[in-house]
Coordinates of C-alpha atoms in Angstrom, one line a residue:
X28 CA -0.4 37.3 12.5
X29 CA 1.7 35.2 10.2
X30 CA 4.5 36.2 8.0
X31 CA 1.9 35.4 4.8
X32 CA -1.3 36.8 5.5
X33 CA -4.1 35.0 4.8
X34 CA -5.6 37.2 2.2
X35 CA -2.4 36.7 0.4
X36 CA -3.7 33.8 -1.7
X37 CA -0.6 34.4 -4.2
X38 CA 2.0 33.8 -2.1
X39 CA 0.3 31.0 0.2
X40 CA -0.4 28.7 -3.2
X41 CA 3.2 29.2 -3.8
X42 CA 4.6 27.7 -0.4
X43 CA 1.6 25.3 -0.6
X44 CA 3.1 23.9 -4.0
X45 CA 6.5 24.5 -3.4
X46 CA 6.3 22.0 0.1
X47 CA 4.4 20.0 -2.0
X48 CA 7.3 19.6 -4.7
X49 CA 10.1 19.7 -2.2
X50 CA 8.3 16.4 -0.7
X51 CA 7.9 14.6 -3.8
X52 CA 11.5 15.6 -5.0
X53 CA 13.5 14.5 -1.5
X54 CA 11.6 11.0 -1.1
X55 CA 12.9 10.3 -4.8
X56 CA 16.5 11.9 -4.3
X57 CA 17.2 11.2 -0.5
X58 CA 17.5 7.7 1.5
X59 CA 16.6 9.4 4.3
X60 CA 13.3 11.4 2.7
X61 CA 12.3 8.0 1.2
X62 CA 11.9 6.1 4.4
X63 CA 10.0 8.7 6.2
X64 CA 7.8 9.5 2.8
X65 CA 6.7 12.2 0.9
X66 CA 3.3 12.6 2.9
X67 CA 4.8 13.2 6.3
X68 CA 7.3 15.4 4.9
X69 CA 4.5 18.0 3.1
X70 CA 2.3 17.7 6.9
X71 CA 5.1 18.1 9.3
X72 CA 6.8 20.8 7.0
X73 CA 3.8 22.6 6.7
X74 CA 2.9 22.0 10.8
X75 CA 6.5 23.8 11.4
X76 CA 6.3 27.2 8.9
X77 CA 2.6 27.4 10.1
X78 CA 3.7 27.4 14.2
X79 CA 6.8 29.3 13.2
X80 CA 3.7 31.8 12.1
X81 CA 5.3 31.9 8.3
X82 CA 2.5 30.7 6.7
X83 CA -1.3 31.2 7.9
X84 CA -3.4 28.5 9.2
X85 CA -6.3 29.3 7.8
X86 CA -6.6 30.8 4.6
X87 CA -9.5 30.4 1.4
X88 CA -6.2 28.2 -0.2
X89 CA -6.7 25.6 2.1
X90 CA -10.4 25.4 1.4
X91 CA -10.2 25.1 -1.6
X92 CA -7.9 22.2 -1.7
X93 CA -10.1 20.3 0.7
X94 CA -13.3 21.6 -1.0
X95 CA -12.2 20.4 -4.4
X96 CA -8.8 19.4 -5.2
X97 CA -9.4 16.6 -2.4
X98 CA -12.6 15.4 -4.0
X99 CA -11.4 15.3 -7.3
X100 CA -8.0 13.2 -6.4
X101 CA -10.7 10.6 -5.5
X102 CA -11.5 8.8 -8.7
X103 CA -8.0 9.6 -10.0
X104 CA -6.3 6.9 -7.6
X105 CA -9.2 4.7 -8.0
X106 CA -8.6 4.5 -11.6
X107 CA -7.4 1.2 -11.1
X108 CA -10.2 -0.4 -8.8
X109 CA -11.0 -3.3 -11.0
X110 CA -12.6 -5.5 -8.2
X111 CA -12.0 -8.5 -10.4
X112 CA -8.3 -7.5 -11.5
X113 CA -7.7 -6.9 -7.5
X114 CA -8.7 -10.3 -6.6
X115 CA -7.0 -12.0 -9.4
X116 CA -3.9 -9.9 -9.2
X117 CA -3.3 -9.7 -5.5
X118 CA -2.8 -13.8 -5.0
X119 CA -2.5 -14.3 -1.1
X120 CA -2.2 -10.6 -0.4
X121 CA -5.8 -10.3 -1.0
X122 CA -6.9 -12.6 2.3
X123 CA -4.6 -11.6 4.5
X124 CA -5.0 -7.6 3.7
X125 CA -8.7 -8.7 5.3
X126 CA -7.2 -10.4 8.0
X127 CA -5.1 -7.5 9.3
X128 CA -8.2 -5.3 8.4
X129 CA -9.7 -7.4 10.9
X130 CA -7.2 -6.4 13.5
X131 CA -7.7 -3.3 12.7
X132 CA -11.9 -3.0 13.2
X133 CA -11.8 -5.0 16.6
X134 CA -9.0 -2.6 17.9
X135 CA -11.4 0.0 17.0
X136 CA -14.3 -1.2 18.8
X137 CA -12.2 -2.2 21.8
X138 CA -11.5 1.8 22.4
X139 CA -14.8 2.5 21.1
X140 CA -16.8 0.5 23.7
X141 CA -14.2 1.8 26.6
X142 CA -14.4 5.2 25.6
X143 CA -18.0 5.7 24.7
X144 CA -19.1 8.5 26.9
X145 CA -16.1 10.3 25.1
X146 CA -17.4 13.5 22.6
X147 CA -17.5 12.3 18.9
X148 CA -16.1 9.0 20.0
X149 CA -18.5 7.7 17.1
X150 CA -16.7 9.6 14.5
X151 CA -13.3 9.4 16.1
X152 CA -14.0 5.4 15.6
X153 CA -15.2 5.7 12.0
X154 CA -11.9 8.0 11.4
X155 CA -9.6 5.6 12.9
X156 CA -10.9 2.5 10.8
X157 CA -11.1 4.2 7.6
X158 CA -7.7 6.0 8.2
X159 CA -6.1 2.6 9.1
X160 CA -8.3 0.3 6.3
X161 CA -8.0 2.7 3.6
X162 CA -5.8 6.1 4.5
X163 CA -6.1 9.5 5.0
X164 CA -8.8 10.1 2.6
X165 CA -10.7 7.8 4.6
X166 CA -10.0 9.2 7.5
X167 CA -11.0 13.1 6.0
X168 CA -14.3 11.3 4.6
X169 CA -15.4 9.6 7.9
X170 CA -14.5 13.1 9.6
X171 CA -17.2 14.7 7.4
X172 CA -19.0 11.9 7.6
X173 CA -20.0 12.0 11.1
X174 CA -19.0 16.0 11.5
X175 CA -16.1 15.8 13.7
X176 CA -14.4 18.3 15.2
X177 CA -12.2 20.0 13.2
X178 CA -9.2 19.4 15.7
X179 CA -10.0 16.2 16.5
X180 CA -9.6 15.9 12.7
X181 CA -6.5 17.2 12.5
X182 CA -4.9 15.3 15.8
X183 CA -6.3 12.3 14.3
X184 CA -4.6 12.8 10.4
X185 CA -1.6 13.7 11.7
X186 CA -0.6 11.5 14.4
X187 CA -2.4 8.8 11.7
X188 CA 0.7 9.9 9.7
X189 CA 2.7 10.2 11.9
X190 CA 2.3 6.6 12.6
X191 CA 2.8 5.5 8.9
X192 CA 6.6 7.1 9.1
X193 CA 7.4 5.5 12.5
X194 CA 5.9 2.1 10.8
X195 CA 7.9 2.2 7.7
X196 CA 11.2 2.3 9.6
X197 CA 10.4 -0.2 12.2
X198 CA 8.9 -2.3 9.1
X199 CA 12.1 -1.9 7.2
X200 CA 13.9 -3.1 10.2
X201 CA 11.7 -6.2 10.5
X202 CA 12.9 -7.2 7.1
X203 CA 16.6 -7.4 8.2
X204 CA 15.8 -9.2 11.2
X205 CA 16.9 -13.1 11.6
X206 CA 14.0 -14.0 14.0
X207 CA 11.1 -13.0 11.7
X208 CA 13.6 -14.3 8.4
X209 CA 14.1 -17.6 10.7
X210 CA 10.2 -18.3 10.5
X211 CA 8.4 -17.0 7.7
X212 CA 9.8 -17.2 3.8
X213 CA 11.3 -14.4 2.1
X214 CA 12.3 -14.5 -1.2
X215 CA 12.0 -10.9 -2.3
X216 CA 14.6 -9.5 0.2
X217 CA 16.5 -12.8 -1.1
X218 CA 16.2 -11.6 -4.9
X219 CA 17.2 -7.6 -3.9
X220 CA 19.9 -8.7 -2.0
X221 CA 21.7 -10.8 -4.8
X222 CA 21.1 -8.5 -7.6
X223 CA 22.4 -5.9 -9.5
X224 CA 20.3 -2.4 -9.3
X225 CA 20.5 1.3 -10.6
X226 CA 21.9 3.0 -8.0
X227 CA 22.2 6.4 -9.7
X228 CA 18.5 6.6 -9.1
X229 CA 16.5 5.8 -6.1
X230 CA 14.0 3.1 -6.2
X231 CA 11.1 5.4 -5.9
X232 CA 12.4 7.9 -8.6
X233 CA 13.2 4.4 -10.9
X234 CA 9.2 4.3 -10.2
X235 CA 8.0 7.3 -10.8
X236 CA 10.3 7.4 -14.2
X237 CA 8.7 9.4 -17.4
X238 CA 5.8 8.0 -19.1
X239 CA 4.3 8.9 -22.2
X240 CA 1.9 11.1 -21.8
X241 CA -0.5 13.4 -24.4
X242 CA -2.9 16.6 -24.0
X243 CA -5.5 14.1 -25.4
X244 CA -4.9 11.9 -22.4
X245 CA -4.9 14.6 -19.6
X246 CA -8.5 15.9 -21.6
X247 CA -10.1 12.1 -21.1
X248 CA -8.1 11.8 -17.7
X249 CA -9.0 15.6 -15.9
X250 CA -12.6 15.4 -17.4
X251 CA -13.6 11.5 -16.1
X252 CA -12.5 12.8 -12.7
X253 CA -14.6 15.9 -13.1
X254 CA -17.8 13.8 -14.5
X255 CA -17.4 11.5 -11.0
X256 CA -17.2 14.1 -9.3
X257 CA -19.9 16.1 -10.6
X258 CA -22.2 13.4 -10.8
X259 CA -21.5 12.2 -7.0
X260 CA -22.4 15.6 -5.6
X261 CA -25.7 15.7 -7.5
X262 CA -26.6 12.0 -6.1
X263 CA -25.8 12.9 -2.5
X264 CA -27.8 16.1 -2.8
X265 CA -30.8 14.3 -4.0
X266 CA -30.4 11.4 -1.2
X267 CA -29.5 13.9 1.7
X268 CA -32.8 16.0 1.0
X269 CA -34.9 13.2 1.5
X270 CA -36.1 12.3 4.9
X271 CA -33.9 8.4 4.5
X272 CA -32.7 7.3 7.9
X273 CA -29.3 8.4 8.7
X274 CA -27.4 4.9 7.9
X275 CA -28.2 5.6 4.1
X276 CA -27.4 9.0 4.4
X277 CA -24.4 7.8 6.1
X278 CA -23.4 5.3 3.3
X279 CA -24.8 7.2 0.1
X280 CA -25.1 10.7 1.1
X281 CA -21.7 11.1 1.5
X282 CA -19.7 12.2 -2.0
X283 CA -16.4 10.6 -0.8
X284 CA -18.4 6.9 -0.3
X285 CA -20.5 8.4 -3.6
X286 CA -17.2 8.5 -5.6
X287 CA -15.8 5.4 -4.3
X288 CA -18.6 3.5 -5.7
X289 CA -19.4 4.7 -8.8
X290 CA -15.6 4.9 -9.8
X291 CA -15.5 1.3 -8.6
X292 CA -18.5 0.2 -10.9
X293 CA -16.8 2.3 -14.0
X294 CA -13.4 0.6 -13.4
X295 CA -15.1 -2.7 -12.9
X296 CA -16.8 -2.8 -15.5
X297 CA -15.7 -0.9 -18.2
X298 CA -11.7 -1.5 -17.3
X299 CA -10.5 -1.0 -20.4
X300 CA -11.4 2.7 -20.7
X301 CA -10.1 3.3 -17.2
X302 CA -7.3 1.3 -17.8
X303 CA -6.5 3.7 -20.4
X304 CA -6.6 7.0 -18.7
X305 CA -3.0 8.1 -18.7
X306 CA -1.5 10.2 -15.9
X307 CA -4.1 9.5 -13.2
X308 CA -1.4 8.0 -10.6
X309 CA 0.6 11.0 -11.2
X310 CA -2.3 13.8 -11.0
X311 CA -4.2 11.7 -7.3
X312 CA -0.9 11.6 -6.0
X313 CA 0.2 15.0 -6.5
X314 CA -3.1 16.1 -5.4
X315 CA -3.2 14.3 -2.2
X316 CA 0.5 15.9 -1.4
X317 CA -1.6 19.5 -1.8
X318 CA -4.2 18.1 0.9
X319 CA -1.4 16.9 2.9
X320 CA 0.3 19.8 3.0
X321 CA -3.2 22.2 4.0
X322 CA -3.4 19.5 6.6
X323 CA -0.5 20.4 7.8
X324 CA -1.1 24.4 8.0
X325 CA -3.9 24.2 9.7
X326 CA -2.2 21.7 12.1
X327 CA -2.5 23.6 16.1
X328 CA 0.1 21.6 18.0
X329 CA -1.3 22.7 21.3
X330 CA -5.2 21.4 20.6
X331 CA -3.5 18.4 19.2
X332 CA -1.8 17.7 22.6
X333 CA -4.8 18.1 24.6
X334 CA -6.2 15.1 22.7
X335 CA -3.1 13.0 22.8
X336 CA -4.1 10.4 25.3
X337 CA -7.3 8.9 23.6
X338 CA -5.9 8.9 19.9
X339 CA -2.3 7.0 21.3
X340 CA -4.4 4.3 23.1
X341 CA -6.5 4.2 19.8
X342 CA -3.2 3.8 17.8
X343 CA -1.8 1.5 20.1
X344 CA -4.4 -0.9 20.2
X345 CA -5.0 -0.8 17.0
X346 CA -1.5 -1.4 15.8
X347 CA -1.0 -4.3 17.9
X348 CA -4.3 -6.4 16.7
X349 CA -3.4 -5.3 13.2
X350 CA 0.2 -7.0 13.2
X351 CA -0.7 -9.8 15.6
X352 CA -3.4 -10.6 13.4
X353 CA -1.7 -10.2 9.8
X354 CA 1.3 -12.2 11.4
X355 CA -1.0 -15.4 12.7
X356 CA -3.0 -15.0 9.5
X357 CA 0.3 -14.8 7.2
X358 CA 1.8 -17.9 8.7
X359 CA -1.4 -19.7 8.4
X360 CA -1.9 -19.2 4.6
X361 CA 2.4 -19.8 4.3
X362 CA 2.7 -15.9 3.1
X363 CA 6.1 -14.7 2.8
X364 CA 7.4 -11.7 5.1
X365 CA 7.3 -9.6 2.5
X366 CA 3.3 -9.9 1.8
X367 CA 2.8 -9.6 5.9
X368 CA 4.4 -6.4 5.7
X369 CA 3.0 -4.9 2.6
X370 CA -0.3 -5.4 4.0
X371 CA 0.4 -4.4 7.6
X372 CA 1.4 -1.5 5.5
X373 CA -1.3 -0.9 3.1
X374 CA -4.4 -1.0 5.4
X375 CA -2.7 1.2 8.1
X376 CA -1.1 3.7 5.6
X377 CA -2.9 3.0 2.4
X378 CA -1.9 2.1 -1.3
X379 CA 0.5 4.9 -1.7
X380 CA 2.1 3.9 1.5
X381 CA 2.4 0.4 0.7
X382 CA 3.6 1.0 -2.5
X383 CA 6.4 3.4 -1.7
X384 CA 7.4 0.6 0.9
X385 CA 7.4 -1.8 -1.8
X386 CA 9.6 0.7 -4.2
X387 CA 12.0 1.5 -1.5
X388 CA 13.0 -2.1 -0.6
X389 CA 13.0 -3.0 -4.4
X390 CA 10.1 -5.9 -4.0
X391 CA 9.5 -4.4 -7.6
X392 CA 6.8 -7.6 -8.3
X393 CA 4.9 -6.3 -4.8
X394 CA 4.4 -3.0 -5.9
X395 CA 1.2 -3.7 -8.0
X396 CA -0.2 -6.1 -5.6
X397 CA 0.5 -3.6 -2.4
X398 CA -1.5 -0.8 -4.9
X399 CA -4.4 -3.0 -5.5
X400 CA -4.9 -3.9 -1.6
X401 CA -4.2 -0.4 -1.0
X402 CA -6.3 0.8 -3.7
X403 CA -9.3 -1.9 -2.1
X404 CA -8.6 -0.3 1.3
X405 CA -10.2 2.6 -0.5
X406 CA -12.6 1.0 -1.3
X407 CA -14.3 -0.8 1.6
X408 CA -12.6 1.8 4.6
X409 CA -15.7 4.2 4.5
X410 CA -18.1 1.7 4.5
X411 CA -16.3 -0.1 7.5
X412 CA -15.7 2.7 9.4
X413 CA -19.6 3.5 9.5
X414 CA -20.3 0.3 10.0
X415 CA -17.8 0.0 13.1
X416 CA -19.3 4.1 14.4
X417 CA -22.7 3.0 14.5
X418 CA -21.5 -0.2 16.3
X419 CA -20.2 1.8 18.9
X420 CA -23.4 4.1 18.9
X421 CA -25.3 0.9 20.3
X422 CA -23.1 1.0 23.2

């Protein structure tokens, strides 16, 4: 019995939202809280009041945030999927984000094939290469996807998250290293290091400054969200009652792949509309720290021990492809250090990951890049990561 019952939906919303705040207020006031991010701060805050028994690990709060907040943060951050603005925009960043995606699928099938008699190895493969293609909303979608376990859901998302923080501060220290500096170029760290920056404010609260913002906006904004949404569900309850073999059930059965596309086809091509849907960034984002955070409560650290072993030789494999790859692909096309770790970044933690990355070391004309790799992470991670399950399947 935890502190906060479960049927005390009052108080749980409040610590849910309150962890939630706290996360997004530290990465933007403390050094420290910015280089381990705001994500891993709401899933490991909530894992400790939940195992302290504060807060309850199951409660109708939680589902509801997974239910429907998650689903509807969807479209917000893909507000800015303009396939065409993403290849134009992201210059180099664009091939070699593929090229560490790479890494990334063949690590996957590597554990895959050894580890195929393993229970929902099929899903844990499709969770791994959407997690580290996309994020964790890929990893959540692939879980559903190929109905996972729901501890092998959560051992998966958080050591996935787990692995963005530790990677963020071994990145940052690649940046200040002479042997990597010695052989590839790197003239943002050049351009931050001999200029003049606010430092009242941190980087990712210089970011995430005030924008104008109306009720009309948040109207056009909260209801193009809702319509996706909506929409999405409809579709894959029409496709999933039909007798379709499971691949397209798979691939357009599934509301979070449903989303995806039809938000991609809307941003494509009718940009400016989407372009002009104010506070969308703000509203995903502080969505996704709300799932992050119901993640984290209903977290069991024991289950997630038992099922250490397979998902840190998953990690591990897939880490190392991922980096060799993007670093033999980066000094290939002559990309600077900079780009090789903003997309070693993006496809294992996502956009937002990348991003704050970006923010943090003040590579201010890499933040939209890093977003749009991120952001076509996204797109494509669901569709790879049933790709790469059913590859596995034939084993």
């Amino acid at each position: 019995m935890s502190l906060i019952t479960s049927d005390n939906l009052w108080m749980t919303w409040m610590v849910v939202i309150l962890v939630a705040s706290f996360a997004i207020f530290a990465e933007q006031k403390w050094s420290w809280a910015a280089k381990v991010s705001s994500a891993v701060i709401c899933i490991f805050g909530m894992v400790i009041l939940a195992n302290l028994k504060i807060v309850p690990t199951s409660s109708s709060v939680y589902d509801i945030i997974n239910g429907y907040i998650l689903p509807l943060s969807i479209p917000l951050l893909l507000f800015k999927s303009d396939i065409r603005k993403i290849y134009r925009e992201s210059g180099k960043s664009f091939v070699l984000f593929h090229i560490a995606g790479l890494g990334t699928f063949i690590g996957a099938i590597i554990v895959g094939f050894i580890f195929s008699s393993t229970k929902d190895i099929q899903g844990l493969v499709a969770m791994e290469v959407g997690a580290h293609t996309g994020g964790t909303v890929n990893l959540i979608a692939m879980a559903k996807t190929f109905n996972v376990d729901a501890n092998y859901t959560n051992a998966v998302a958080i050591a996935a998250n787990f692995l963005v923080m530790v990677l963020m501060l071994v990145l940052t220290q690649v940046a200040g290293m002479k042997f990597f500096r010695d052989r590839f170029p790197h003239p943002h760290i050049e351009e931050v290091e001999s200029s003049n920056t606010d430092e009242s404010k941190s980087l990712a609260e210089q970011y995430w400054k005030p924008k104008e913002i109306s009720l009309l906006d948040l109207a056009f904004t909260l209801g193009t969200t809702f319509v996706i949404t909506a929409v999405s569900q409809g579709i894959c309850g029409l496709i999933n009652a039909t007798s379709a073999p499971d691949i397209i059930k798979q691939l357009f059965g599934n509301i979070y792949l449903m989303m995806t596309l039809l938000t991609v086809i809307g941003c494509t091509f009718v940009p400016k509309f989407f372009s002009n849907l104010r506070g969308a960034e703000e509203l995903g984002n502080y969505m996704i720290m709300l799932f992050f955070v119901a993640l984290g409560a209903s977290a069991n650290l024991a289950d997630i021990a038992k099922l250490g072993g397979i998902i840190f030789i998953f990690i591990a494999v897939i880490v190392t492809l991922n980096i060799g790859f993007t670093l033999i692909g980066g000094k290939i096309f002559k990309c600077s250090l900079e780009e090789i770790l903003i997309c070693i970044n993006a496809t294992i933690g996502g956009p937002t990951s990348a991003a704050a990355f970006a923010i943090n070391r003040g590579w201010s004309k890499l933040i939209v890049p890093s977003l749009l790799v991120g952001l076509w992470g996204y797109v494509i991670g669901n569709y790879i990561g049933v790709i790469a399950a059913n590859l596995v399947g034939m084993f």
